[in-house]
Coordinates of C-alpha atoms in Angstrom, one line a residue:
Chain A
X105 CA 146.9 135.6 15.5
X106 CA 146.4 133.7 18.6
X107 CA 149.5 131.6 19.1
X108 CA 150.9 129.4 21.9
X109 CA 154.7 128.0 21.7
X110 CA 156.1 125.2 23.4
X111 CA 159.9 124.6 24.2
X112 CA 161.8 122.2 24.2
X113 CA 159.8 120.5 21.3
X114 CA 161.9 117.4 22.2
X115 CA 163.4 116.0 25.4
X116 CA 165.3 112.9 26.4
X117 CA 166.4 112.6 30.1
X118 CA 167.4 109.5 32.3
X119 CA 165.0 108.1 34.7
X120 CA 165.2 110.4 38.1
X121 CA 165.9 113.5 36.4
X122 CA 163.8 116.5 36.9
X123 CA 162.5 118.4 33.6
X124 CA 160.9 121.5 33.0
X125 CA 158.7 122.4 30.2
X126 CA 157.7 125.8 28.5
X127 CA 154.8 127.1 27.2
X128 CA 154.6 130.7 26.1
X129 CA 151.4 132.4 24.8
X130 CA 150.2 135.7 22.8
X131 CA 146.4 135.7 22.7
X132 CA 143.2 137.8 23.1
X133 CA 140.7 137.2 25.5
X134 CA 142.8 134.9 27.8
X135 CA 140.6 132.4 30.3
X136 CA 143.1 129.8 31.4
X137 CA 146.1 127.9 30.8
X138 CA 145.8 124.0 30.3
X139 CA 148.4 121.3 30.4
X140 CA 147.5 117.6 28.9
X141 CA 149.5 114.6 28.6
X142 CA 149.2 112.6 25.4
X143 CA 150.7 108.9 25.2
X144 CA 148.8 107.2 22.2
X145 CA 145.5 108.9 21.7
X146 CA 143.6 110.9 23.7
X147 CA 145.0 114.0 25.7
X148 CA 144.5 113.5 29.4
X149 CA 144.0 116.5 31.6
X150 CA 146.8 117.5 34.1
X151 CA 146.0 121.2 35.3
X152 CA 144.2 124.2 34.9
X153 CA 145.6 127.6 35.9
X154 CA 143.9 131.0 36.0
X155 CA 145.8 132.9 38.3
X156 CA 149.4 134.0 38.4
X157 CA 151.8 132.5 40.7
X158 CA 149.9 130.1 42.1
X159 CA 151.4 126.7 41.9
X160 CA 149.4 123.5 41.2
X161 CA 150.8 120.4 42.1
X162 CA 149.8 116.7 41.6
X163 CA 152.1 114.3 43.0
X164 CA 155.6 114.8 40.9
X165 CA 153.9 117.4 38.6
X166 CA 153.5 121.1 39.4
X167 CA 152.8 124.0 37.2
X168 CA 152.7 127.7 37.8
X169 CA 151.4 130.5 35.4
X170 CA 152.9 134.1 35.0
X171 CA 150.2 136.4 33.4
X172 CA 152.5 139.5 33.1
X173 CA 155.3 137.4 31.2
X174 CA 152.6 135.3 29.5
X175 CA 154.3 131.9 30.1
X176 CA 153.9 128.7 32.1
X177 CA 155.9 125.8 33.2
X178 CA 155.3 122.5 33.8
X179 CA 158.0 120.6 36.1
X180 CA 158.0 116.7 36.4
X181 CA 160.5 115.8 39.4
X182 CA 162.1 112.3 39.8
X183 CA 161.0 111.3 36.3
X184 CA 159.6 107.7 35.6
X185 CA 159.6 106.1 32.1
X186 CA 155.8 106.2 32.4
X187 CA 156.2 109.8 32.2
X188 CA 157.1 109.5 28.5
X189 CA 154.8 111.2 26.5
X190 CA 153.7 114.4 24.5
X191 CA 152.9 117.0 26.7
X192 CA 150.7 119.7 25.5
X193 CA 149.8 123.4 26.7
X194 CA 146.7 124.9 25.7
X195 CA 145.5 128.3 26.3
X196 CA 141.4 128.8 26.7
X197 CA 140.0 131.9 25.1
X198 CA 136.7 133.4 25.7
X199 CA 135.1 135.2 23.2
X200 CA 131.6 136.3 23.1
X201 CA 130.3 133.6 25.6
X202 CA 132.2 131.0 23.6
X203 CA 135.4 129.2 24.8
X204 CA 137.9 127.1 23.1
X205 CA 141.2 125.9 23.2
X206 CA 144.4 126.7 21.3
X207 CA 147.2 124.5 21.7
X208 CA 151.2 124.6 21.3
X209 CA 152.9 122.1 19.2
X210 CA 153.8 119.7 22.2
X211 CA 156.8 118.7 23.7
X212 CA 157.9 115.2 23.4
X213 CA 159.5 113.9 26.6
X214 CA 161.3 110.5 26.5
X215 CA 162.6 108.9 30.0
X216 CA 165.1 106.4 29.5
X217 CA 166.0 103.8 32.3
Chain B
X15 CA 137.2 104.8 28.6
X16 CA 137.5 108.7 28.7
X17 CA 133.7 109.3 28.2
X18 CA 134.0 110.6 24.5
X19 CA 133.7 107.9 22.1
X20 CA 134.9 108.4 18.8
X21 CA 134.5 105.8 15.6
X22 CA 135.9 104.7 13.7
X23 CA 139.3 104.4 15.3
X24 CA 141.0 104.0 12.0
X25 CA 140.3 104.7 8.5
X26 CA 142.2 104.1 5.3
X27 CA 140.5 105.5 2.0
X28 CA 141.3 106.2 -1.4
X29 CA 142.0 110.0 -2.9
X30 CA 138.7 111.5 -4.0
X31 CA 136.6 109.2 -1.6
X32 CA 134.1 110.8 1.0
X33 CA 134.4 109.5 4.7
X34 CA 132.4 110.1 8.0
X35 CA 133.4 110.1 11.5
X36 CA 131.2 110.1 14.5
X37 CA 131.8 111.6 17.9
X38 CA 129.3 110.7 20.8
X39 CA 130.3 113.3 23.7
X40 CA 129.7 112.9 27.5
X41 CA 125.7 113.1 27.7
X42 CA 125.3 116.1 29.8
X43 CA 128.1 118.1 27.9
X44 CA 126.7 120.8 25.7
X45 CA 129.6 121.8 24.1
X46 CA 131.2 119.8 21.3
X47 CA 134.5 120.5 19.8
X48 CA 136.5 118.9 16.8
X49 CA 140.2 119.2 16.5
X50 CA 142.7 118.0 14.0
X51 CA 146.2 116.8 14.5
X52 CA 148.8 116.0 12.4
X53 CA 152.3 114.1 13.4
X54 CA 154.6 116.0 15.6
X55 CA 151.8 118.9 16.1
X56 CA 149.7 120.1 18.6
X57 CA 145.9 119.8 18.0
X58 CA 144.2 122.7 15.6
X59 CA 141.0 123.7 16.1
X60 CA 138.2 123.0 13.3
X61 CA 134.8 123.7 14.6
X62 CA 132.6 123.7 17.6
X63 CA 129.2 123.1 18.4
X64 CA 126.8 124.5 21.5
X65 CA 124.0 122.2 21.5
X66 CA 123.0 121.6 17.9
X67 CA 124.2 125.1 17.0
X68 CA 127.6 125.2 15.2
X69 CA 129.1 128.6 16.6
X70 CA 132.6 128.9 15.3
X71 CA 134.3 127.1 12.2
X72 CA 137.9 127.9 11.7
X73 CA 139.3 129.1 8.1
X74 CA 140.9 125.6 8.4
X75 CA 138.0 123.8 7.6
X76 CA 137.4 124.4 3.7
X77 CA 134.1 123.6 2.2
X78 CA 135.0 119.9 1.7
X79 CA 134.5 119.4 5.5
X80 CA 131.0 119.8 6.8
X81 CA 129.9 118.8 10.6
X82 CA 126.7 118.3 11.9
X83 CA 125.2 117.7 15.1
X84 CA 121.5 117.3 14.4
X85 CA 120.1 116.6 18.0
X86 CA 122.7 117.9 20.2
X87 CA 123.9 115.0 21.1
X88 CA 126.4 113.1 18.9
X89 CA 128.0 115.0 16.1
X90 CA 129.4 113.4 12.6
X91 CA 132.3 115.3 10.7
X92 CA 132.4 114.3 7.0
X93 CA 135.0 115.1 4.4
X94 CA 134.3 115.1 0.8
X95 CA 136.7 114.5 -2.1
X96 CA 139.5 113.4 0.5
X97 CA 143.0 114.5 -0.2
X98 CA 146.5 113.6 1.1
X99 CA 146.7 116.2 3.0
X100 CA 143.5 115.4 5.2
X101 CA 145.7 112.7 6.6
X102 CA 145.6 113.3 10.2
X103 CA 144.0 112.4 13.7
X104 CA 140.6 113.8 14.0
X105 CA 139.9 114.4 17.9
X106 CA 136.4 115.4 19.4
X107 CA 136.1 117.0 22.8
X108 CA 133.1 117.8 25.0
X109 CA 132.6 120.3 27.7
X110 CA 129.9 121.0 30.0
X111 CA 129.6 124.9 29.2
X112 CA 130.4 127.9 30.7
X113 CA 132.5 128.5 34.0
X114 CA 134.1 124.8 34.0
X115 CA 137.3 123.5 32.4
X116 CA 135.9 120.3 31.9
X117 CA 137.6 119.5 28.2
X118 CA 137.2 115.7 27.9
X119 CA 138.7 114.4 24.6
X120 CA 138.0 111.3 22.9
X121 CA 140.5 109.1 21.2
X122 CA 140.3 110.0 18.1
X123 CA 140.1 108.6 14.4
X124 CA 143.1 108.1 12.6
X125 CA 142.5 109.2 8.8
X126 CA 145.0 107.9 6.1
X127 CA 144.3 108.8 2.6
X128 CA 146.2 106.8 0.1

């Protein structure tokens, strides 16, 4: 069975701290790994990773994928209260010409002022 | 506005009633997905359509659930004889097709079964 596991499930830090969120996976027919941020409703796209070892960056957020060890990390530096959200990791599977996402449980990140 | 619209935003229903949700994807996206998300969990895949064809259904989707996308545009998800365990957020996402990663999610319909 395809499985995506995120850790920690919950994290509380102070504004300005750096955080690292983890995502490991065990799937067949891997195509890509995606990170989403979910505040109240719709998950919003952050990154898509397909190749090992290539860091993707967007402002204070960065992410990298290790396809040999089957995990990814999402780093947030100089955290702000607006970074408080649930961060979802999803693996895109490609099966017989079709693709879909399998999600982890999410990491609830709380940034205290 | 995320581009994927879902209606209604909230639905409260009594156990045993039928409910129907609607999703309008981004117009040029030929793939449409339904996911269910319960409190503290990530979204779980329910079903997906390519144009009007329903190509995959999760085993989570019992025979009380049915989804349609009659003209390859909007989709409906119906739950018959609702149970308290159906209470969840139902998310719709659309995607333009192969070789892209553009999964855009709607804001969801929150269902509460009382």
